[in-house]
Amino acid sequence: MDRFNDSNAPRVIPLHQQQQQQPTHGEGNSLPSTYPFKVQESNTRFTPPPTSLFLRNLYRNLFYLHFSLITILLTALTIRSLVSAHNRLSLSPPLLASTACSAASALLFHFLTLHNPSRALRAAFWLSPLLTCAVGIVLVSVGSAASLATATTALVSAIAQSLYSCWVSTRFDHAARVLSVTTSPLPTKTTALVVLTVAACTVYSGFVAVGICGATVAGGGLKAAFVLVILVSLAWTMHVIRNVVQVAVSRVKYMSFACGMDLETSVAFLDAIKYSLGSVCVGSVLVSVIGLVRAEADEFMFSCTNCYSGVASRLITYGNRWGFVHVGVYNKGFVQASMDTWEMFRRVGLEPVIDSDLTSSFCFLCGVASGGVSALVGGSWSLAVHNGHATEISIYAFLIGYFMCRVSMAWPQACVSAYHVAYAENPQNHRFDPTIPVRIEELHRSQAQTSQPTHTTEF
């Protein structure tokens, strides 16, 4: 892959010339008319293999099909919920109120990160375990077997989050520095994009909430099947929305870091929907699954841990969130983009920096904190009116709040990812400050101190 040189900054080709230069020998070769990398040599353009194109189209069509079917299901369940007066009064208000709180907390984290990244980072790491613990206490108050099991999970999670926050507290300064460097200046119209996506997710989540209320009327196994389908659909849809935002913002920031070009976020967002949705749908599945496998490798301590960790480390090569940068910039398939970015990290020795980065944990804990607020609102309301569904509502509200906040926090993760990928492609670019070289030096020094033999005095 050719690197960008400041002495050879790309020139922008007029729109009508770009359209004349559109390749005609396959969808994979065609880049958007607004694509800035039309200026590159032909050998730097990525030509996806037919299998990759097939999978991208397949996943895109599956996403549209699933969204159409789930809309029909939710509409039917919503009508059923509205017909049932008892169900409407007992379940809908707490869930809808928690959905509104989800939107408010998601936007709060967005603006706090925008104006004070260091404070937002520390708030996420300390508020998340506290709110999770509070949810556990509310669930204990319910008193049922299901609520006690859920409360136990919440309390154990709160303890784990607290221990993790203490363990990584020494990395807070570097993480805050990275957030400040990568998010300033903020790409134009990013806040507007975040507000619009959160608003869309709020409407969709409210629709889901009322649909879940309708599913409870069915009762028995049919209710469980309906709720499971709705929650799986909610998870995939929210992941796709989040990753579309990530592809768009990372493309804008990459262009700024790599060659000083300005691209409107709205243009990048529309291009991501039009040209990269298939890759985003693939990535939304792979990153979630591989992330779960890696988490299990980190947690489980048994005889085959090394083998399991090796498999998990191998899998991340084929599916990682940094691949979304190349999906947006080069219109690559997600697997190829993940492989290329990870190979660059290995080549320039950036893996230790990536492994010690807290941006992903920060965004995750923002989601947990937001989910905790939503669960507290929904669960407390249910307890107050004694509707007997406090545990269910708390779980549904938590998931809605978590996914909503992850959508609103996709932009800082995109900025950091673009920063690392652009640096790996050209570490000599004068647009980069010494943040990464200093961090590499710190990690090397720490590793050297750890590897030094300890001398003891024998008496």
CSV table of C-alpha atoms in Angstrom, one decimal, residues 278-451:
chain,number,residue,atom,x,y,z
A,278,GLY,CA,-22.6,-4.8,3.1
A,279,SER,CA,-19.1,-4.7,4.6
A,280,VAL,CA,-20.5,-3.0,7.7
A,281,CYS,CA,-23.1,-5.7,8.2
A,282,VAL,CA,-20.4,-8.4,7.9
A,283,GLY,CA,-18.2,-6.5,10.3
A,284,SER,CA,-21.0,-5.9,12.8
A,285,VAL,CA,-21.4,-9.7,13.2
A,286,LEU,CA,-17.7,-10.6,13.1
A,287,VAL,CA,-16.4,-8.0,15.6
A,288,SER,CA,-19.1,-8.9,18.1
A,289,VAL,CA,-18.4,-12.6,17.9
A,290,ILE,CA,-14.6,-12.3,17.9
A,291,GLY,CA,-14.8,-9.8,20.8
A,292,LEU,CA,-16.8,-12.3,22.8
A,293,VAL,CA,-14.2,-15.0,22.1
A,294,ARG,CA,-11.4,-12.8,23.1
A,295,ALA,CA,-13.2,-11.8,26.3
A,296,GLU,CA,-13.6,-15.5,27.2
A,297,ALA,CA,-9.9,-16.1,26.5
A,298,ASP,CA,-9.0,-13.3,28.9
A,299,GLU,CA,-11.4,-14.6,31.6
A,300,PHE,CA,-11.1,-18.4,31.6
A,301,MET,CA,-8.0,-19.8,33.3
A,302,PHE,CA,-7.6,-23.5,32.6
A,303,SER,CA,-5.1,-25.8,31.0
A,304,CYS,CA,-5.8,-24.9,27.4
A,305,THR,CA,-5.8,-21.1,27.9
A,306,ASN,CA,-2.7,-20.6,25.8
A,307,CYS,CA,-4.3,-22.5,22.9
A,308,TYR,CA,-7.6,-20.7,23.2
A,309,SER,CA,-5.9,-17.3,23.4
A,310,GLY,CA,-3.8,-18.2,20.3
A,311,VAL,CA,-7.0,-18.9,18.4
A,312,ALA,CA,-8.6,-15.7,19.7
A,313,SER,CA,-5.5,-13.7,18.7
A,314,ARG,CA,-5.6,-15.2,15.2
A,315,LEU,CA,-9.3,-14.4,14.8
A,316,ILE,CA,-8.8,-10.7,15.5
A,317,THR,CA,-6.7,-10.6,12.3
A,318,TYR,CA,-9.8,-11.3,10.3
A,319,GLY,CA,-12.2,-9.1,12.2
A,320,ASN,CA,-11.3,-6.0,14.2
A,321,ARG,CA,-12.8,-2.5,14.5
A,322,TRP,CA,-9.7,-0.9,12.9
A,323,GLY,CA,-10.8,-2.6,9.7
A,324,PHE,CA,-13.7,-0.1,9.4
A,325,VAL,CA,-11.2,2.6,8.6
A,326,HIS,CA,-10.2,0.9,5.3
A,327,VAL,CA,-13.8,0.0,4.7
A,328,GLY,CA,-14.6,3.7,4.6
A,329,VAL,CA,-11.4,4.9,2.9
A,330,TYR,CA,-10.7,2.3,0.3
A,331,ASN,CA,-14.2,0.6,0.0
A,332,LYS,CA,-12.6,-2.8,0.9
A,333,GLY,CA,-14.5,-5.8,2.2
A,334,PHE,CA,-14.4,-6.0,6.0
A,335,VAL,CA,-12.2,-9.1,6.3
A,336,GLN,CA,-9.6,-7.8,3.8
A,337,ALA,CA,-9.6,-4.4,5.5
A,338,SER,CA,-9.1,-6.1,8.9
A,339,MET,CA,-6.2,-8.2,7.7
A,340,ASP,CA,-4.5,-5.2,6.0
A,341,THR,CA,-4.7,-2.9,9.0
A,342,TRP,CA,-3.6,-5.5,11.5
A,343,GLU,CA,-0.6,-6.4,9.2
A,344,MET,CA,0.4,-2.7,9.2
A,345,PHE,CA,0.2,-2.6,13.0
A,346,ARG,CA,2.5,-5.6,13.2
A,347,ARG,CA,4.9,-4.1,10.6
A,348,VAL,CA,5.5,-0.9,12.5
A,349,GLY,CA,5.3,-2.4,16.0
A,350,LEU,CA,2.1,-0.7,16.9
A,351,GLU,CA,0.4,-3.7,18.5
A,352,PRO,CA,1.4,-2.9,22.1
A,353,VAL,CA,0.0,0.6,21.7
A,354,ILE,CA,-3.3,-0.9,20.3
A,355,ASP,CA,-3.5,-3.4,23.1
A,356,SER,CA,-3.0,-0.8,25.8
A,357,ASP,CA,-5.5,1.7,24.3
A,358,LEU,CA,-8.6,2.3,26.5
A,359,THR,CA,-10.9,3.9,23.9
A,360,SER,CA,-12.9,0.7,23.4
A,361,SER,CA,-13.2,0.1,27.1
A,362,PHE,CA,-14.2,3.8,27.6
A,363,CYS,CA,-17.0,3.5,25.0
A,364,PHE,CA,-18.2,0.2,26.4
A,365,LEU,CA,-18.4,1.6,29.9
A,366,CYS,CA,-20.2,4.6,28.7
A,367,GLY,CA,-22.8,2.2,27.2
A,368,VAL,CA,-23.0,0.3,30.5
A,369,ALA,CA,-23.5,3.5,32.5
A,370,SER,CA,-26.2,4.6,30.1
A,371,GLY,CA,-27.8,1.2,30.4
A,372,GLY,CA,-27.6,1.4,34.1
A,373,VAL,CA,-29.5,4.7,34.2
A,374,SER,CA,-32.2,3.3,31.9
A,375,ALA,CA,-32.5,0.2,34.0
A,376,LEU,CA,-32.8,2.2,37.2
A,377,VAL,CA,-35.6,4.3,35.7
A,378,GLY,CA,-37.5,1.4,34.2
A,379,GLY,CA,-37.0,-0.9,37.2
A,380,SER,CA,-37.8,1.7,39.8
A,381,TRP,CA,-41.0,2.7,38.0
A,382,SER,CA,-42.1,-1.0,37.8
A,383,LEU,CA,-41.5,-1.5,41.5
A,384,ALA,CA,-43.4,1.7,42.3
A,385,VAL,CA,-46.6,0.6,40.4
A,386,HIS,CA,-46.2,-3.1,41.4
A,387,ASN,CA,-46.7,-4.5,37.9
A,388,GLY,CA,-44.7,-7.6,38.4
A,389,HIS,CA,-42.4,-7.1,35.5
A,390,ALA,CA,-39.6,-5.1,37.1
A,391,THR,CA,-36.9,-7.7,36.2
A,392,GLU,CA,-37.9,-7.9,32.6
A,393,ILE,CA,-38.2,-4.2,32.2
A,394,SER,CA,-34.8,-3.6,33.8
A,395,ILE,CA,-33.1,-6.0,31.4
A,396,TYR,CA,-34.9,-4.5,28.3
A,397,ALA,CA,-34.2,-1.0,29.4
A,398,PHE,CA,-30.5,-1.8,30.1
A,399,LEU,CA,-30.1,-3.2,26.6
A,400,ILE,CA,-31.8,-0.2,24.9
A,401,GLY,CA,-29.7,2.3,27.0
A,402,TYR,CA,-26.5,0.4,26.2
A,403,PHE,CA,-27.0,0.2,22.5
A,404,MET,CA,-28.2,3.8,22.2
A,405,CYS,CA,-25.1,5.1,24.0
A,406,ARG,CA,-22.8,3.0,21.8
A,407,VAL,CA,-24.2,4.6,18.8
A,408,SER,CA,-23.6,8.1,20.2
A,409,MET,CA,-20.0,7.2,21.2
A,410,ALA,CA,-19.1,5.7,17.8
A,411,TRP,CA,-17.4,8.9,16.7
A,412,PRO,CA,-14.6,9.0,19.3
A,413,GLN,CA,-13.8,5.4,18.6
A,414,ALA,CA,-13.7,6.2,14.9
A,415,CYS,CA,-11.4,9.2,15.5
A,416,VAL,CA,-8.9,7.1,17.5
A,417,SER,CA,-9.0,4.2,15.0
A,418,ALA,CA,-8.3,6.5,12.1
A,419,TYR,CA,-5.5,8.1,14.0
A,420,HIS,CA,-3.8,4.7,14.6
A,421,VAL,CA,-4.3,3.5,11.1
A,422,ALA,CA,-3.1,6.7,9.4
A,423,TYR,CA,0.0,6.6,11.7
A,424,ALA,CA,0.8,3.0,10.8
A,425,GLU,CA,0.7,3.8,7.1
A,426,ASN,CA,3.1,6.8,7.5
A,427,PRO,CA,4.7,7.3,10.9
A,428,GLN,CA,6.9,10.1,9.4
A,429,ASN,CA,3.9,12.3,8.5
A,430,HIS,CA,4.6,15.7,10.2
A,431,ARG,CA,0.8,16.0,11.0
A,432,PHE,CA,1.2,13.6,13.9
A,433,ASP,CA,2.3,14.8,17.3
A,434,PRO,CA,4.7,12.7,19.5
A,435,THR,CA,1.8,11.0,21.4
A,436,ILE,CA,2.3,7.6,19.8
A,437,PRO,CA,6.2,7.6,19.7
A,438,VAL,CA,6.2,8.7,23.4
A,439,ARG,CA,3.8,5.9,24.2
A,440,ILE,CA,5.9,3.3,22.4
A,441,GLU,CA,9.0,4.5,24.3
A,442,GLU,CA,7.1,4.2,27.6
A,443,LEU,CA,5.9,0.7,26.8
A,444,HIS,CA,9.4,-0.4,25.9
A,445,ARG,CA,10.9,1.1,29.0
A,446,SER,CA,8.2,-0.6,31.2
A,447,GLN,CA,8.9,-3.9,29.4
A,448,ALA,CA,12.6,-3.5,30.0
A,449,GLN,CA,12.2,-2.9,33.7
A,450,THR,CA,9.9,-5.8,34.0
A,451,SER,CA,12.3,-8.2,32.3
